[in-house]
Amino acid sequence: MEISYKQLLPKINTFIFDVDGVLTNGMLTIMPDGELVRHMNVKDGYAMKIALNKGFKVCIISGGTNKAVKSRLAALGILDIYLGAHDKIKQYNELVEKYNLKPENVLYMGDDIPDIPVMQKVGLASCPNDAVPEVQQISKYISYKKGGEGCVRDIIEQVMRVQGKWDNYFEATL
């Protein structure tokens, strides 16, 4: 019998997220100077900040290289931000070694083919509801939210509620 994702939530102490298609809706606005602009949901940022404040590790592994994305995530307090990661398993392995992580304590949310190798290694593979079919097929949890529309908040809040760490009042400067 397959184990429910809800049974895995109490074990999670580390979140790893992709950016494009997870923290963003996957759309790019191309500016006249060639800069690629992405839109992030402030509710996802709030949830990541709260998770950090409550002692969770929050890490980013993305193929994108946008400096503004890195600045935004760093401003939330995220220390482990890997951009330009095309072989994401390499960065995942670095995180495992750096923090002595156990796969069963790690949640990864991705939306596309490059995320699959990491998703196959972690305790809880998850995705937004608009992820590609191959990612949905291997995910233990598919958010009811789309990428960039609160899927990160959805899964962080679920983990924290199950663990009794989601309160009605938080101090989090965004």
PDB file of N, CA and C in Angstrom, residues 37-82:
ATOM      1  N   VAL A  37      12.272  39.296 -16.954  1.00  0.00           N
ATOM      2  CA  VAL A  37      11.589  39.638 -15.717  1.00  0.00           C
ATOM      3  C   VAL A  37      10.630  38.518 -15.335  1.00  0.00           C
ATOM      4  N   ARG A  38      10.694  38.127 -14.065  1.00  0.00           N
ATOM      5  CA  ARG A  38       9.826  37.089 -13.524  1.00  0.00           C
ATOM      6  C   ARG A  38       8.950  37.706 -12.444  1.00  0.00           C
ATOM      7  N   HIS A  39       7.807  37.067 -12.182  1.00  0.00           N
ATOM      8  CA  HIS A  39       6.894  37.516 -11.136  1.00  0.00           C
ATOM      9  C   HIS A  39       6.811  36.430 -10.073  1.00  0.00           C
ATOM     10  N   MET A  40       6.986  36.840  -8.812  1.00  0.00           N
ATOM     11  CA  MET A  40       6.899  35.907  -7.691  1.00  0.00           C
ATOM     12  C   MET A  40       5.728  36.300  -6.804  1.00  0.00           C
ATOM     13  N   ASN A  41       5.154  35.307  -6.156  1.00  0.00           N
ATOM     14  CA  ASN A  41       4.019  35.517  -5.275  1.00  0.00           C
ATOM     15  C   ASN A  41       4.514  35.865  -3.877  1.00  0.00           C
ATOM     16  N   VAL A  42       4.059  36.970  -3.342  1.00  0.00           N
ATOM     17  CA  VAL A  42       4.508  37.423  -2.023  1.00  0.00           C
ATOM     18  C   VAL A  42       4.105  36.434  -0.927  1.00  0.00           C
ATOM     19  N   LYS A  43       3.018  35.688  -1.120  1.00  0.00           N
ATOM     20  CA  LYS A  43       2.602  34.703  -0.118  1.00  0.00           C
ATOM     21  C   LYS A  43       3.594  33.548  -0.038  1.00  0.00           C
ATOM     22  N   ASP A  44       4.186  33.183  -1.164  1.00  0.00           N
ATOM     23  CA  ASP A  44       5.243  32.170  -1.144  1.00  0.00           C
ATOM     24  C   ASP A  44       6.455  32.696  -0.379  1.00  0.00           C
ATOM     25  N   GLY A  45       6.814  33.951  -0.639  1.00  0.00           N
ATOM     26  CA  GLY A  45       7.943  34.561   0.068  1.00  0.00           C
ATOM     27  C   GLY A  45       7.704  34.620   1.565  1.00  0.00           C
ATOM     28  N   TYR A  46       6.496  34.987   1.943  1.00  0.00           N
ATOM     29  CA  TYR A  46       6.138  35.051   3.363  1.00  0.00           C
ATOM     30  C   TYR A  46       6.299  33.681   4.027  1.00  0.00           C
ATOM     31  N   ALA A  47       5.794  32.657   3.373  1.00  0.00           N
ATOM     32  CA  ALA A  47       5.871  31.305   3.937  1.00  0.00           C
ATOM     33  C   ALA A  47       7.319  30.832   4.045  1.00  0.00           C
ATOM     34  N   MET A  48       8.152  31.138   3.056  1.00  0.00           N
ATOM     35  CA  MET A  48       9.561  30.743   3.136  1.00  0.00           C
ATOM     36  C   MET A  48      10.251  31.453   4.288  1.00  0.00           C
ATOM     37  N   LYS A  49       9.946  32.731   4.468  1.00  0.00           N
ATOM     38  CA  LYS A  49      10.534  33.501   5.565  1.00  0.00           C
ATOM     39  C   LYS A  49      10.109  32.926   6.915  1.00  0.00           C
ATOM     40  N   ILE A  50       8.846  32.585   7.065  1.00  0.00           N
ATOM     41  CA  ILE A  50       8.353  31.997   8.309  1.00  0.00           C
ATOM     42  C   ILE A  50       9.033  30.658   8.569  1.00  0.00           C
ATOM     43  N   ALA A  51       9.156  29.843   7.515  1.00  0.00           N
ATOM     44  CA  ALA A  51       9.815  28.535   7.665  1.00  0.00           C
ATOM     45  C   ALA A  51      11.247  28.718   8.163  1.00  0.00           C
ATOM     46  N   LEU A  52      11.962  29.662   7.585  1.00  0.00           N
ATOM     47  CA  LEU A  52      13.326  29.938   8.035  1.00  0.00           C
ATOM     48  C   LEU A  52      13.325  30.369   9.506  1.00  0.00           C
ATOM     49  N   ASN A  53      12.409  31.259   9.865  1.00  0.00           N
ATOM     50  CA  ASN A  53      12.327  31.745  11.244  1.00  0.00           C
ATOM     51  C   ASN A  53      12.015  30.631  12.235  1.00  0.00           C
ATOM     52  N   LYS A  54      11.333  29.585  11.771  1.00  0.00           N
ATOM     53  CA  LYS A  54      10.964  28.458  12.635  1.00  0.00           C
ATOM     54  C   LYS A  54      11.999  27.334  12.590  1.00  0.00           C
ATOM     55  N   GLY A  55      13.138  27.577  11.929  1.00  0.00           N
ATOM     56  CA  GLY A  55      14.225  26.612  11.971  1.00  0.00           C
ATOM     57  C   GLY A  55      14.324  25.643  10.810  1.00  0.00           C
ATOM     58  N   PHE A  56      13.471  25.775   9.821  1.00  0.00           N
ATOM     59  CA  PHE A  56      13.570  24.920   8.633  1.00  0.00           C
ATOM     60  C   PHE A  56      14.680  25.430   7.718  1.00  0.00           C
ATOM     61  N   LYS A  57      15.267  24.543   6.963  1.00  0.00           N
ATOM     62  CA  LYS A  57      16.195  24.939   5.914  1.00  0.00           C
ATOM     63  C   LYS A  57      15.369  25.166   4.653  1.00  0.00           C
ATOM     64  N   VAL A  58      15.644  26.260   3.956  1.00  0.00           N
ATOM     65  CA  VAL A  58      14.993  26.547   2.684  1.00  0.00           C
ATOM     66  C   VAL A  58      16.101  26.786   1.673  1.00  0.00           C
ATOM     67  N   CYS A  59      16.094  26.020   0.603  1.00  0.00           N
ATOM     68  CA  CYS A  59      17.145  26.073  -0.402  1.00  0.00           C
ATOM     69  C   CYS A  59      16.513  26.206  -1.786  1.00  0.00           C
ATOM     70  N   ILE A  60      17.281  26.770  -2.692  1.00  0.00           N
ATOM     71  CA  ILE A  60      16.826  26.969  -4.063  1.00  0.00           C
ATOM     72  C   ILE A  60      17.819  26.308  -5.011  1.00  0.00           C
ATOM     73  N   ILE A  61      17.286  25.544  -5.962  1.00  0.00           N
ATOM     74  CA  ILE A  61      18.108  24.997  -7.050  1.00  0.00           C
ATOM     75  C   ILE A  61      17.380  25.296  -8.342  1.00  0.00           C
ATOM     76  N   SER A  62      17.967  26.172  -9.159  1.00  0.00           N
ATOM     77  CA  SER A  62      17.303  26.626 -10.379  1.00  0.00           C
ATOM     78  C   SER A  62      18.266  26.664 -11.555  1.00  0.00           C
ATOM     79  N   GLY A  63      17.749  26.387 -12.718  1.00  0.00           N
ATOM     80  CA  GLY A  63      18.543  26.521 -13.935  1.00  0.00           C
ATOM     81  C   GLY A  63      18.708  27.972 -14.358  1.00  0.00           C
ATOM     82  N   GLY A  64      17.817  28.847 -13.891  1.00  0.00           N
ATOM     83  CA  GLY A  64      17.884  30.267 -14.230  1.00  0.00           C
ATOM     84  C   GLY A  64      19.055  30.960 -13.570  1.00  0.00           C
ATOM     85  N   THR A  65      19.398  32.123 -14.087  1.00  0.00           N
ATOM     86  CA  THR A  65      20.571  32.845 -13.580  1.00  0.00           C
ATOM     87  C   THR A  65      20.272  34.308 -13.233  1.00  0.00           C
ATOM     88  N   ASN A  66      19.032  34.675 -13.095  1.00  0.00           N
ATOM     89  CA  ASN A  66      18.646  36.065 -12.890  1.00  0.00           C
ATOM     90  C   ASN A  66      19.135  36.599 -11.542  1.00  0.00           C
ATOM     91  N   LYS A  67      19.887  37.693 -11.576  1.00  0.00           N
ATOM     92  CA  LYS A  67      20.440  38.283 -10.349  1.00  0.00           C
ATOM     93  C   LYS A  67      19.357  38.847  -9.450  1.00  0.00           C
ATOM     94  N   ALA A  68      18.281  39.375 -10.036  1.00  0.00           N
ATOM     95  CA  ALA A  68      17.185  39.916  -9.232  1.00  0.00           C
ATOM     96  C   ALA A  68      16.499  38.810  -8.441  1.00  0.00           C
ATOM     97  N   VAL A  69      16.381  37.625  -9.024  1.00  0.00           N
ATOM     98  CA  VAL A  69      15.803  36.480  -8.320  1.00  0.00           C
ATOM     99  C   VAL A  69      16.668  36.146  -7.107  1.00  0.00           C
ATOM    100  N   LYS A  70      17.969  36.105  -7.314  1.00  0.00           N
ATOM    101  CA  LYS A  70      18.878  35.803  -6.206  1.00  0.00           C
ATOM    102  C   LYS A  70      18.772  36.863  -5.112  1.00  0.00           C
ATOM    103  N   SER A  71      18.684  38.125  -5.498  1.00  0.00           N
ATOM    104  CA  SER A  71      18.560  39.210  -4.519  1.00  0.00           C
ATOM    105  C   SER A  71      17.283  39.075  -3.710  1.00  0.00           C
ATOM    106  N   ARG A  72      16.174  38.782  -4.377  1.00  0.00           N
ATOM    107  CA  ARG A  72      14.887  38.624  -3.685  1.00  0.00           C
ATOM    108  C   ARG A  72      14.949  37.483  -2.675  1.00  0.00           C
ATOM    109  N   LEU A  73      15.482  36.352  -3.103  1.00  0.00           N
ATOM    110  CA  LEU A  73      15.539  35.186  -2.226  1.00  0.00           C
ATOM    111  C   LEU A  73      16.515  35.400  -1.073  1.00  0.00           C
ATOM    112  N   ALA A  74      17.630  36.032  -1.346  1.00  0.00           N
ATOM    113  CA  ALA A  74      18.600  36.333  -0.294  1.00  0.00           C
ATOM    114  C   ALA A  74      18.001  37.308   0.726  1.00  0.00           C
ATOM    115  N   ALA A  75      17.189  38.246   0.253  1.00  0.00           N
ATOM    116  CA  ALA A  75      16.552  39.213   1.154  1.00  0.00           C
ATOM    117  C   ALA A  75      15.585  38.520   2.111  1.00  0.00           C
ATOM    118  N   LEU A  76      15.059  37.377   1.716  1.00  0.00           N
ATOM    119  CA  LEU A  76      14.183  36.598   2.605  1.00  0.00           C
ATOM    120  C   LEU A  76      14.979  35.839   3.662  1.00  0.00           C
ATOM    121  N   GLY A  77      16.305  35.757   3.464  1.00  0.00           N
ATOM    122  CA  GLY A  77      17.157  35.040   4.406  1.00  0.00           C
ATOM    123  C   GLY A  77      17.611  33.676   3.908  1.00  0.00           C
ATOM    124  N   ILE A  78      17.305  33.359   2.664  1.00  0.00           N
ATOM    125  CA  ILE A  78      17.722  32.073   2.105  1.00  0.00           C
ATOM    126  C   ILE A  78      19.211  32.148   1.789  1.00  0.00           C
ATOM    127  N   LEU A  79      19.968  31.224   2.341  1.00  0.00           N
ATOM    128  CA  LEU A  79      21.423  31.229   2.179  1.00  0.00           C
ATOM    129  C   LEU A  79      21.894  30.333   1.046  1.00  0.00           C
ATOM    130  N   ASP A  80      21.191  29.251   0.820  1.00  0.00           N
ATOM    131  CA  ASP A  80      21.605  28.270  -0.186  1.00  0.00           C
ATOM    132  C   ASP A  80      20.799  28.478  -1.461  1.00  0.00           C
ATOM    133  N   ILE A  81      21.345  29.273  -2.354  1.00  0.00           N
ATOM    134  CA  ILE A  81      20.694  29.604  -3.621  1.00  0.00           C
ATOM    135  C   ILE A  81      21.626  29.193  -4.743  1.00  0.00           C
ATOM    136  N   TYR A  82      21.242  28.148  -5.448  1.00  0.00           N
ATOM    137  CA  TYR A  82      22.040  27.661  -6.576  1.00  0.00           C
ATOM    138  C   TYR A  82      21.332  28.051  -7.869  1.00  0.00           C
TER     139      TYR A  82
END
